[in-house]
Amino acid sequence: MSMNIKNIFFGACMLITSLSCSDILDKKDLSAVTDQDVWNDAQYASAYVNKLCRDNLPAWDAGVADYSDESDGGDNVMYGQLTTNSINVWNYYQIRKINLLFKNIGKGTIDPEAQAGLKGQAGVLRAWLYFQMVRLYGGVPMILDAQELSEDLYVSRNKTSECISLIIKDLDDAISVLPWKWTGSDEGRITKAAALALKGRILLYYASPQFNPDNKAERWEEAYAVNKSAKEQLESNGYGLYESYTDMWFDEMNKEAVFVQRYQEPGRTHSWDAATRPLSEAQNATGANHPTLEMVNSYPMNTGVAITESAEYDPVLYWKNRDPRFTASIAYNSCKWELSGKSGRKQWTYVGSELNYPTNTGFYCRKAINVSYTPYFTERSSTDWMEIRFAEVLMNYAECAAELGKTNEAYAILKQIRNRAGIIPGVNGMYGLKANMSQSEMIDAIMFERKIEFAFEGKRYWDLRRRRLFEKELNGKERHGVLPKLLISQSEFDTVADTADFNNNYATYFKDSVVVLDKKFKIDFKNNYYFYAIPNDHLESNSKLEQTQGWNNGTFNPLN
């Protein structure tokens, strides 16, 4: 990715973003701007929405991989040690700012068309903020007006079904007014495509076992219709799978980018690269997203066949002939990884090679890591975050199709995803997929494909929750890593480290031992974690709030 400043609209100051220098000089004292000024001036109102976007659009999360089998860590969640106060996402401060826009923007003199675009973007943000809470707790208070102190501020939790309906209404309103794409200095704003894709995701969640344990077919039918429509409409408006699974993060705002948070340096940056890279090539952060051996072993061969079913799999040279997404996502001992622009650089994880904060698992995540960044820029990364990319639109559609028995449609999507990944189609054109899968087999295949396709993108934990898969796939198990050890002295190794053929003679120099990562406890994700507790401070400040069933004698049923 070029280090040139990108043309994005997010700025640090709410009232001066998107104003040119001459505009600023023409304005009165900006410190004296009033509420009335904001709602009478499209540039001020746009700056207000810019700030809302900056504060509320989904962003990089270097910690969520710990709450699954992708990485190590996540102790409280993974070991069943949560309390009622552990999960605290309460977005009402930001929701009030959005509600203020809806309350006031129609009272000013801003052109109705401009108002509609700003309200549409704000509506998607409000839907996102409420969805964040609903997927954690079930129903929450749906406050859609900017409350005044003179009003009754004690608000009860809405039913989950009511929350979903109101969230979808916000998205439908946005879909009706937003453009498919913004251009020029507006590129990166929330689009109709983002609203439609988010609607599809939310309806998929609502149809999934977390919210739909009785497997009501009408929920799957609604989710199917919306996600199929999203696929078709996005495709007809220029969205699609980007050609390179690796480069889609660096050729920003490409056709795969749907729901995006944009960054630039200086000003708006993140530290994903620093948190994820080895400390020797990072600055002020490391230790996140260490892939587990279970995650590493999940990647199939380049034929699409599981390693346990392939005669070509070599447990010593395990990286050879794997799904190309393996190379794009996993860094292992002796692999070529030219961080900081260092030509020919190899990554070492053997005992003694990393003196400070070595990887816990023997692996590093290399997805979305800009190898050109020097350590200084790793904590000032300007790589955009794609919360929803077109591949997810496809996979959401495929899952809904599979749930309704439309396996041919699901097959077509899986083949499309695997084709882009670079998996060999084979003489039968099946890309390693089993032929004639039953409905349950197809659903399992889709969940597996999501695990690989979206590895370290913050999707695995949420998929395990919404499908209620923790008990089936993880509980009672331990995660593992590898510990490579030199078979020769360090001094001997130093003489051959740059020239030896580790891709074929790895066992001459190293022996990998399997190590347990969950040393004290096995994974024990509790059944009541599918809907978390409302933290005590919120209950204490609002007497009308009910606690969630399953927590401290809670009475609120999140399935209603």
Coordinates of C-alpha atoms in Angstrom, one line a residue:
M1 CA 0.0 0.0 0.0
S2 CA 1.3 3.4 -0.9
M3 CA 2.2 5.6 2.1
N4 CA 0.6 8.6 0.4
I5 CA -2.3 10.3 2.2
K6 CA -5.6 8.8 1.1
N7 CA -8.5 10.8 0.0
I8 CA -10.9 10.2 2.9
F9 CA -13.4 12.4 4.6
F10 CA -12.9 11.5 8.3
G11 CA -11.4 14.3 10.3
A12 CA -10.6 14.9 13.9
C13 CA -12.6 18.0 14.4
M14 CA -16.4 17.8 14.2
L15 CA -16.9 21.3 12.9
I16 CA -14.1 21.7 10.4
T17 CA -14.0 18.4 8.7
S18 CA -14.6 18.7 4.9
L19 CA -14.2 22.5 4.9
S20 CA -11.5 23.9 2.7
C21 CA -9.1 26.5 4.0
S22 CA -10.9 29.3 2.2
D23 CA -14.2 28.1 3.7
I24 CA -12.8 28.3 7.2
L25 CA -11.5 31.8 6.6
D26 CA -15.0 32.8 5.4
K27 CA -16.7 31.4 8.5
K28 CA -17.3 33.2 11.8
D29 CA -15.4 32.1 14.9
L30 CA -15.8 28.4 14.9
S31 CA -15.9 28.3 18.7
A32 CA -19.1 30.3 18.6
V33 CA -20.9 27.8 16.3
T34 CA -24.4 27.1 17.7
D35 CA -26.8 24.2 17.3
Q36 CA -28.8 26.3 14.9
D37 CA -25.7 26.9 12.7
V38 CA -25.1 23.2 12.4
W39 CA -28.6 22.4 11.2
N40 CA -28.7 25.3 8.8
D41 CA -25.4 24.6 7.1
A42 CA -24.9 21.4 5.0
Q43 CA -21.1 21.5 5.6
Y44 CA -21.5 21.7 9.4
A45 CA -24.1 19.0 9.4
S46 CA -21.9 16.8 7.2
A47 CA -19.0 17.4 9.7
Y48 CA -21.3 16.2 12.5
V49 CA -22.1 13.0 10.6
N50 CA -18.4 12.6 9.8
K51 CA -17.6 12.7 13.5
L52 CA -20.4 10.1 14.2
C53 CA -18.8 7.9 11.6
R54 CA -15.4 8.2 13.0
D55 CA -16.6 7.4 16.5
N56 CA -19.0 4.6 15.7
L57 CA -18.1 2.7 12.5
P58 CA -16.7 -0.8 13.3
A59 CA -12.9 -0.8 13.6
W60 CA -10.0 -3.2 13.9
D61 CA -10.2 -5.5 16.9
A62 CA -7.0 -7.3 17.7
G63 CA -8.5 -9.2 20.7
V64 CA -11.6 -11.0 19.5
A65 CA -9.6 -13.9 18.0
D66 CA -8.8 -15.0 21.6
Y67 CA -12.5 -15.9 22.2
S68 CA -12.4 -18.9 19.9
D69 CA -10.0 -21.5 18.5
E70 CA -8.3 -19.0 16.3
S71 CA -5.8 -17.8 18.9
D72 CA -4.8 -18.3 22.5
G73 CA -6.2 -16.2 25.5
G74 CA -9.7 -15.0 26.2
D75 CA -9.5 -16.6 29.6
N76 CA -12.8 -15.4 31.2
V77 CA -14.9 -16.2 28.2
M78 CA -13.2 -19.4 27.3
Y79 CA -12.9 -20.8 30.8
G80 CA -16.4 -19.9 31.9
Q81 CA -15.3 -17.3 34.5
L82 CA -17.5 -14.4 33.5
T83 CA -19.4 -12.3 36.1
T84 CA -22.5 -10.2 35.5
N85 CA -20.1 -7.2 35.0
S86 CA -17.7 -8.7 32.5
I87 CA -19.4 -7.8 29.2
N88 CA -20.3 -4.1 29.1
V89 CA -21.3 -2.6 25.8
W90 CA -23.8 0.2 26.4
N91 CA -23.9 2.5 23.4
Y92 CA -26.5 5.0 24.5
Y93 CA -24.2 8.0 24.8
Q94 CA -23.4 7.7 21.1
I95 CA -27.0 6.8 20.2
R96 CA -28.2 10.1 21.8
K97 CA -25.9 12.0 19.4
I98 CA -27.5 10.3 16.5
N99 CA -31.0 10.9 17.9
L100 CA -30.1 14.6 18.2
L101 CA -29.5 14.7 14.5
F102 CA -32.8 13.1 13.7
K103 CA -34.6 15.5 16.0
N104 CA -33.0 18.7 14.7
I105 CA -31.9 18.3 11.1
G106 CA -35.4 18.8 9.7
K107 CA -35.8 22.1 11.6
G108 CA -33.1 23.8 9.6
T109 CA -32.7 25.0 6.0
I110 CA -30.5 22.2 4.6
D111 CA -31.7 20.9 1.3
P112 CA -34.0 17.9 1.7
E113 CA -31.8 15.7 -0.6
A114 CA -28.7 16.5 1.5
Q115 CA -30.8 15.9 4.7
A116 CA -31.8 12.4 3.4
G117 CA -28.2 11.4 2.8
L118 CA -27.1 12.5 6.2
K119 CA -30.0 10.8 7.9
G120 CA -29.4 7.6 6.0
Q121 CA -25.8 7.4 7.2
A122 CA -26.9 8.2 10.7
G123 CA -29.6 5.5 10.6
V124 CA -27.1 2.8 9.6
L125 CA -24.9 3.9 12.5
R126 CA -27.8 3.7 14.9
A127 CA -28.7 0.2 13.6
W128 CA -25.1 -0.9 14.0
L129 CA -24.9 0.4 17.6
Y130 CA -28.1 -1.3 18.6
F131 CA -27.1 -4.6 16.8
Q132 CA -23.9 -4.6 18.8
M133 CA -25.9 -4.7 22.0
V134 CA -28.7 -7.1 20.8
R135 CA -26.2 -9.7 19.7
L136 CA -24.7 -9.7 23.2
Y137 CA -27.8 -9.3 25.4
G138 CA -30.9 -9.9 23.3
G139 CA -33.5 -7.1 23.7
V140 CA -32.4 -3.7 25.0
P141 CA -34.2 -0.4 25.5
M142 CA -34.8 1.0 22.0
I143 CA -34.5 4.8 22.5
L144 CA -35.1 6.5 19.2
D145 CA -35.6 10.1 20.5
A146 CA -33.2 12.5 22.1
Q147 CA -34.5 12.3 25.7
E148 CA -34.8 15.4 27.8
L149 CA -34.2 15.6 31.6
S150 CA -37.9 16.4 32.1
E151 CA -38.9 13.0 30.7
D152 CA -39.1 9.6 32.4
L153 CA -35.5 8.3 31.8
Y154 CA -36.3 4.8 33.3
V155 CA -36.8 2.7 30.2
S156 CA -37.6 -1.0 30.0
R157 CA -35.9 -3.5 27.7
N158 CA -37.7 -4.0 24.4
K159 CA -38.4 -7.5 23.3
T160 CA -35.6 -8.9 21.0
S161 CA -38.1 -9.1 18.2
E162 CA -39.0 -5.5 18.6
C163 CA -35.4 -4.5 18.6
I164 CA -34.8 -6.4 15.3
S165 CA -37.8 -4.8 13.7
L166 CA -36.7 -1.3 14.6
I167 CA -33.1 -1.9 13.6
I168 CA -34.3 -3.2 10.2
K169 CA -36.5 -0.1 9.8
D170 CA -33.5 2.2 10.2
L171 CA -31.7 0.2 7.6
D172 CA -34.7 0.1 5.2
D173 CA -35.0 3.9 5.5
A174 CA -31.3 4.2 4.7
I175 CA -31.4 1.9 1.8
S176 CA -34.2 4.0 0.2
V177 CA -32.0 7.2 0.2
L178 CA -28.3 6.3 0.1
P179 CA -26.3 5.9 -3.1
W180 CA -24.6 2.6 -4.1
K181 CA -21.3 4.4 -4.0
W182 CA -19.9 7.7 -3.1
T183 CA -17.1 9.3 -5.2
G184 CA -14.4 11.9 -4.9
S185 CA -13.9 13.3 -1.4
D186 CA -17.0 11.5 -0.2
E187 CA -15.6 8.0 -1.0
G188 CA -15.8 5.9 2.1
R189 CA -19.1 7.2 3.4
I190 CA -21.8 4.7 4.2
T191 CA -23.6 3.4 1.2
K192 CA -26.8 1.6 0.2
A193 CA -24.6 -1.5 -0.3
A194 CA -23.4 -1.3 3.3
A195 CA -27.0 -0.9 4.6
L196 CA -28.3 -3.8 2.6
A197 CA -25.4 -6.1 3.5
L198 CA -25.8 -5.2 7.2
K199 CA -29.5 -5.9 7.0
G200 CA -28.7 -9.4 5.5
R201 CA -26.2 -10.1 8.3
I202 CA -28.6 -9.1 11.1
L203 CA -31.4 -11.2 9.6
L204 CA -29.0 -14.1 9.4
Y205 CA -28.2 -13.7 13.1
Y206 CA -31.9 -13.6 13.9
A207 CA -32.5 -16.8 12.0
S208 CA -29.5 -18.6 13.6
P209 CA -29.9 -20.9 16.6
Q210 CA -28.8 -18.3 19.2
F211 CA -32.0 -16.3 18.5
N212 CA -34.0 -19.1 16.8
P213 CA -33.6 -22.3 18.7
D214 CA -36.9 -23.6 17.4
N215 CA -35.6 -23.1 13.8
K216 CA -38.6 -21.1 12.6
A217 CA -38.5 -21.4 8.8
E218 CA -39.9 -17.9 8.2
R219 CA -36.9 -16.3 9.7
W220 CA -34.6 -18.3 7.3
E221 CA -36.9 -17.4 4.4
E222 CA -36.7 -13.7 5.2
A223 CA -32.9 -13.8 5.7
Y224 CA -32.6 -15.8 2.4
A225 CA -34.6 -13.3 0.4
V226 CA -32.6 -10.3 1.7
N227 CA -29.2 -11.9 1.4
K228 CA -29.9 -13.1 -2.1
S229 CA -31.2 -9.7 -3.1
A230 CA -28.0 -8.1 -1.5
K231 CA -25.8 -10.4 -3.6
E232 CA -27.6 -9.7 -6.8
Q233 CA -28.0 -5.9 -6.3
L234 CA -24.4 -5.4 -5.2
E235 CA -23.1 -7.4 -8.1
S236 CA -25.2 -5.3 -10.5
N237 CA -23.7 -2.2 -9.0
G238 CA -20.0 -3.1 -9.3
Y239 CA -19.3 -5.0 -6.1
G240 CA -17.7 -8.5 -6.2
L241 CA -14.8 -10.6 -5.1
Y242 CA -11.5 -8.9 -5.5
E243 CA -9.0 -10.9 -7.5
S244 CA -6.3 -11.2 -4.7
Y245 CA -7.2 -12.6 -1.3
T246 CA -3.9 -11.1 0.0
D247 CA -4.0 -7.7 -1.6
M248 CA -7.6 -6.8 -1.0
W249 CA -6.6 -5.1 2.3
F250 CA -4.1 -2.8 0.6
D251 CA -5.8 -1.9 -2.7
E252 CA -8.4 0.0 -0.7
M253 CA -12.0 0.7 -1.6
N254 CA -11.8 -2.1 -4.2
K255 CA -14.9 -3.8 -5.4
E256 CA -15.0 -6.2 -2.3
A257 CA -15.2 -3.4 0.2
V258 CA -18.8 -2.9 1.4
F259 CA -18.9 -1.6 5.0
V260 CA -15.7 0.2 5.7
Q261 CA -13.9 2.3 8.3
R262 CA -11.2 4.4 6.5
Y263 CA -7.9 5.5 8.0
Q264 CA -5.1 7.8 7.1
E265 CA -1.8 8.8 8.6
P266 CA -1.3 11.2 10.3
G267 CA -4.5 11.7 12.3
R268 CA -6.7 8.6 11.9
T269 CA -4.7 5.4 12.5
H270 CA -4.8 2.0 14.3
S271 CA -2.3 -0.4 15.7
W272 CA -3.4 -3.8 14.2
D273 CA 0.1 -4.2 12.6
A274 CA 2.0 -3.5 15.8
A275 CA -0.3 -5.8 17.9
T276 CA 0.0 -8.6 15.4
R277 CA 3.6 -8.5 14.3
P278 CA 6.6 -9.9 16.3
L279 CA 8.0 -7.3 18.7
S280 CA 11.2 -7.1 16.8
E281 CA 9.3 -5.6 13.8
A282 CA 6.7 -3.6 15.8
Q283 CA 6.5 -0.7 18.2
N284 CA 4.9 -0.5 21.6
A285 CA 2.6 -3.5 21.0
T286 CA 2.7 -7.2 20.2
G287 CA 1.1 -10.5 21.3
A288 CA -2.3 -10.5 19.5
N289 CA -3.7 -12.9 17.0
H290 CA -1.2 -15.8 17.5
P291 CA -2.7 -18.7 15.5
T292 CA -3.3 -21.9 17.3
L293 CA -2.2 -25.3 15.9
E294 CA -5.9 -26.1 15.6
M295 CA -6.4 -23.1 13.3
V296 CA -3.3 -23.9 11.3
N297 CA -4.4 -27.5 10.8
S298 CA -7.9 -26.4 9.7
Y299 CA -6.6 -25.1 6.4
P300 CA -7.1 -27.7 3.7
M301 CA -4.7 -28.6 1.0
N302 CA -4.6 -26.6 -2.3
T303 CA -6.9 -29.3 -3.7
G304 CA -9.5 -28.3 -1.1
V305 CA -9.2 -31.6 0.7
A306 CA -8.6 -31.7 4.5
I307 CA -5.1 -32.6 5.6
T308 CA -6.4 -35.7 7.3
E309 CA -7.7 -37.0 3.9
S310 CA -4.7 -36.0 1.7
A311 CA -1.8 -38.3 0.8
E312 CA 0.2 -35.2 -0.1
Y313 CA 0.1 -33.8 3.4
D314 CA 3.5 -33.8 5.1
P315 CA 3.2 -33.2 8.9
V316 CA 6.8 -31.9 9.0
L317 CA 6.7 -29.7 6.0
Y318 CA 3.1 -28.9 6.8
W319 CA 3.0 -25.6 4.9
K320 CA 3.5 -27.2 1.5
N321 CA 0.7 -27.5 -1.0
R322 CA -1.8 -25.9 1.4
D323 CA -4.8 -23.7 0.5
P324 CA -3.3 -20.3 -0.6
R325 CA -5.2 -18.6 2.2
F326 CA -2.8 -20.4 4.6
T327 CA 0.2 -18.5 3.1
A328 CA -1.8 -15.3 3.2
S329 CA -2.7 -15.7 6.9
I330 CA -0.1 -17.8 8.7
A331 CA 3.6 -17.1 9.5
Y332 CA 5.6 -20.1 10.7
N333 CA 9.2 -20.9 11.7
S334 CA 11.5 -20.5 8.7
C335 CA 8.9 -18.9 6.4
K336 CA 9.8 -15.9 4.2
W337 CA 8.1 -12.8 5.6
E338 CA 9.8 -9.6 4.4
L339 CA 8.6 -7.3 7.2
S340 CA 9.8 -3.7 7.4
G341 CA 10.7 -4.0 3.7
K342 CA 13.6 -6.3 4.5
S343 CA 14.3 -8.3 1.4
G344 CA 14.7 -12.1 2.0
R345 CA 13.8 -11.8 5.7
K346 CA 12.7 -15.1 7.4
Q347 CA 10.5 -15.4 10.4
W348 CA 12.0 -17.4 13.3
T349 CA 10.0 -18.7 16.2
Y350 CA 12.3 -21.5 17.5
V351 CA 13.4 -21.5 21.1
G352 CA 15.9 -18.7 21.7
S353 CA 15.2 -16.8 18.5
E354 CA 12.9 -14.3 20.1
L355 CA 14.2 -12.8 23.3
N356 CA 11.3 -10.5 24.1
Y357 CA 7.6 -11.6 24.0
P358 CA 7.9 -14.5 21.7
T359 CA 4.8 -15.9 20.1
N360 CA 2.9 -18.2 22.5
T361 CA 1.8 -20.6 19.7
G362 CA 4.8 -20.8 17.4
F363 CA 2.9 -18.8 14.7
Y364 CA 2.1 -15.3 13.8
C365 CA -0.9 -14.0 11.8
R366 CA 0.1 -12.3 8.6
K367 CA -3.4 -11.3 7.3
A368 CA -3.7 -7.6 6.5
I369 CA -0.1 -7.0 7.6
N370 CA 1.6 -4.4 5.5
V371 CA 5.1 -5.7 5.1
S372 CA 6.4 -2.3 3.9
Y373 CA 5.7 -0.7 7.3
T374 CA 8.7 0.0 9.4
P375 CA 8.2 -0.4 13.2
Y376 CA 7.3 3.3 13.5
F377 CA 4.3 2.9 11.2
T378 CA 3.0 -0.3 12.7
E379 CA 1.2 1.6 15.5
R380 CA 0.2 4.2 13.0
S381 CA -1.3 1.9 10.4
S382 CA -3.7 3.4 7.8
T383 CA -5.0 0.1 6.4
D384 CA -8.8 0.4 6.1
W385 CA -11.0 -2.0 8.0
M386 CA -13.6 -3.9 6.0
E387 CA -16.3 -4.9 8.5
I388 CA -18.3 -6.4 5.7
R389 CA -16.7 -7.4 2.4
F390 CA -18.5 -9.0 -0.5
A391 CA -17.3 -12.5 0.4
E392 CA -19.5 -12.2 3.5
V393 CA -22.5 -11.2 1.5
L394 CA -22.0 -14.4 -0.6
M395 CA -21.5 -16.6 2.5
N396 CA -24.5 -15.2 4.3
Y397 CA -26.6 -16.0 1.2
A398 CA -25.1 -19.5 1.0
E399 CA -25.9 -20.3 4.6
C400 CA -29.5 -19.2 4.3
A401 CA -29.9 -21.2 1.1
A402 CA -28.5 -24.3 2.8
E403 CA -30.9 -23.9 5.7
L404 CA -33.8 -23.9 3.2
G405 CA -32.5 -27.0 1.4
K406 CA -31.2 -25.0 -1.6
T407 CA -27.9 -26.9 -1.7
N408 CA -27.2 -26.2 -5.4
E409 CA -27.1 -22.5 -4.6
A410 CA -24.8 -23.0 -1.7
Y411 CA -22.5 -25.2 -3.7
A412 CA -22.2 -22.4 -6.3
I413 CA -21.1 -19.9 -3.7
L414 CA -18.6 -22.2 -2.0
K415 CA -17.0 -22.9 -5.4
Q416 CA -16.8 -19.2 -6.1
I417 CA -15.1 -18.5 -2.8
R418 CA -12.6 -21.4 -3.3
N419 CA -11.9 -20.4 -6.9
R420 CA -10.9 -16.9 -5.8
A421 CA -8.8 -18.4 -3.0
G422 CA -6.8 -20.3 -5.6
I423 CA -7.9 -23.8 -4.7
I424 CA -7.5 -26.3 -7.6
P425 CA -10.9 -27.1 -9.1
G426 CA -10.0 -30.8 -9.9
V427 CA -11.3 -32.8 -12.8
N428 CA -14.8 -32.8 -11.3
G429 CA -14.8 -29.0 -10.7
M430 CA -15.7 -29.4 -7.1
Y431 CA -12.7 -27.6 -5.5
G432 CA -12.4 -30.4 -2.9
L433 CA -16.0 -30.2 -1.8
K434 CA -17.8 -33.4 -1.1
A435 CA -20.4 -34.2 -3.8
N436 CA -24.1 -34.7 -2.9
M437 CA -23.9 -33.2 0.6
S438 CA -26.9 -33.5 2.9
Q439 CA -28.4 -30.3 4.3
S440 CA -26.5 -30.7 7.6
E441 CA -23.2 -31.5 5.8
M442 CA -23.6 -28.4 3.7
I443 CA -24.2 -26.2 6.7
D444 CA -21.1 -27.7 8.3
A445 CA -19.1 -27.0 5.1
I446 CA -20.3 -23.4 5.0
M447 CA -19.3 -22.8 8.7
F448 CA -15.9 -24.4 7.9
E449 CA -15.4 -22.1 4.9
R450 CA -16.3 -19.1 7.0
K451 CA -13.6 -20.1 9.5
I452 CA -11.0 -20.2 6.8
E453 CA -12.1 -17.3 4.6
F454 CA -12.6 -14.8 7.5
A455 CA -9.8 -16.0 9.8
F456 CA -8.7 -13.2 12.2
E457 CA -11.3 -10.9 10.9
G458 CA -13.4 -11.0 14.1
K459 CA -16.0 -13.4 12.7
R460 CA -15.3 -16.8 14.2
Y461 CA -16.3 -15.9 17.8
W462 CA -19.6 -14.4 16.6
D463 CA -20.3 -17.4 14.3
L464 CA -19.7 -19.8 17.2
R465 CA -22.2 -17.8 19.4
R466 CA -24.9 -17.4 16.9
R467 CA -24.8 -21.0 15.8
R468 CA -24.4 -22.2 19.4
L469 CA -21.4 -24.2 18.5
F470 CA -19.1 -23.8 21.5
E471 CA -20.3 -27.0 23.2
K472 CA -20.1 -29.0 20.0
E473 CA -16.7 -27.8 18.7
L474 CA -14.7 -26.4 21.7
N475 CA -15.9 -27.3 25.2
G476 CA -13.8 -29.8 27.0
K477 CA -10.9 -29.3 24.6
E478 CA -7.5 -27.6 24.8
R479 CA -5.8 -25.3 22.3
H480 CA -2.3 -26.1 21.2
G481 CA 0.8 -24.6 19.6
V482 CA 4.2 -25.7 18.4
L483 CA 7.6 -25.2 19.9
P484 CA 10.4 -25.5 17.3
K485 CA 13.8 -26.4 18.7
L486 CA 17.2 -26.3 17.0
L487 CA 18.9 -29.6 16.4
I488 CA 22.3 -28.0 15.9
S489 CA 24.1 -25.3 17.9
Q490 CA 23.1 -21.7 17.5
S491 CA 26.6 -20.9 16.1
E492 CA 26.3 -23.6 13.5
F493 CA 22.8 -22.5 12.6
D494 CA 24.0 -18.9 12.1
T495 CA 26.2 -20.0 9.3
V496 CA 23.4 -21.6 7.3
A497 CA 20.3 -19.6 8.3
D498 CA 20.4 -17.5 5.1
T499 CA 21.2 -20.2 2.7
A500 CA 19.7 -23.6 3.9
D501 CA 16.7 -25.0 2.1
F502 CA 14.3 -25.1 5.0
N503 CA 11.4 -25.7 2.6
N504 CA 12.7 -29.3 2.0
N505 CA 15.3 -29.9 4.7
Y506 CA 13.5 -28.4 7.7
A507 CA 13.9 -31.6 9.8
T508 CA 17.7 -31.4 9.5
Y509 CA 17.6 -28.3 11.6
F510 CA 14.4 -28.3 13.7
K511 CA 12.1 -30.5 15.6
D512 CA 8.7 -29.1 16.5
S513 CA 7.0 -30.2 19.7
V514 CA 3.3 -29.7 20.4
V515 CA 2.5 -27.6 23.5
V516 CA -0.7 -27.1 25.4
L517 CA -1.9 -23.5 25.5
D518 CA -4.8 -23.9 27.9
K519 CA -2.6 -25.0 30.7
K520 CA -4.9 -24.5 33.7
F521 CA -8.3 -25.1 32.4
K522 CA -10.1 -26.7 29.4
I523 CA -12.5 -24.6 27.3
D524 CA -15.8 -24.2 29.1
F525 CA -18.1 -21.7 27.4
K526 CA -21.2 -21.7 29.5
N527 CA -24.7 -22.1 28.1
N528 CA -25.9 -18.7 29.5
Y529 CA -23.1 -16.9 27.6
Y530 CA -25.2 -17.0 24.4
F531 CA -26.9 -14.0 26.0
Y532 CA -24.7 -12.1 28.5
A533 CA -25.8 -10.4 31.7
I534 CA -26.7 -6.7 31.8
P535 CA -23.9 -5.2 34.0
N536 CA -25.0 -4.2 37.5
D537 CA -24.3 -0.5 37.2
H538 CA -26.9 -0.3 34.4
L539 CA -29.4 -2.2 36.5
E540 CA -28.7 0.0 39.5
S541 CA -29.2 3.2 37.6
N542 CA -32.5 2.1 35.9
S543 CA -35.0 0.3 38.1
K544 CA -37.0 -0.8 35.0
L545 CA -34.3 -2.9 33.5
E546 CA -34.6 -6.7 34.0
Q547 CA -31.6 -9.0 34.2
T548 CA -31.3 -11.6 31.5
Q549 CA -32.5 -15.1 32.3
G550 CA -29.7 -17.4 33.4
W551 CA -28.0 -14.6 35.4
N552 CA -28.7 -13.8 39.0
N553 CA -32.3 -15.0 38.9
G554 CA -32.9 -12.8 35.8
T555 CA -36.4 -12.6 34.4
F556 CA -35.9 -11.2 30.9
N557 CA -36.3 -13.7 28.1
P558 CA -34.0 -12.8 25.2
L559 CA -35.8 -15.2 22.8
N560 CA -39.1 -13.2 22.8

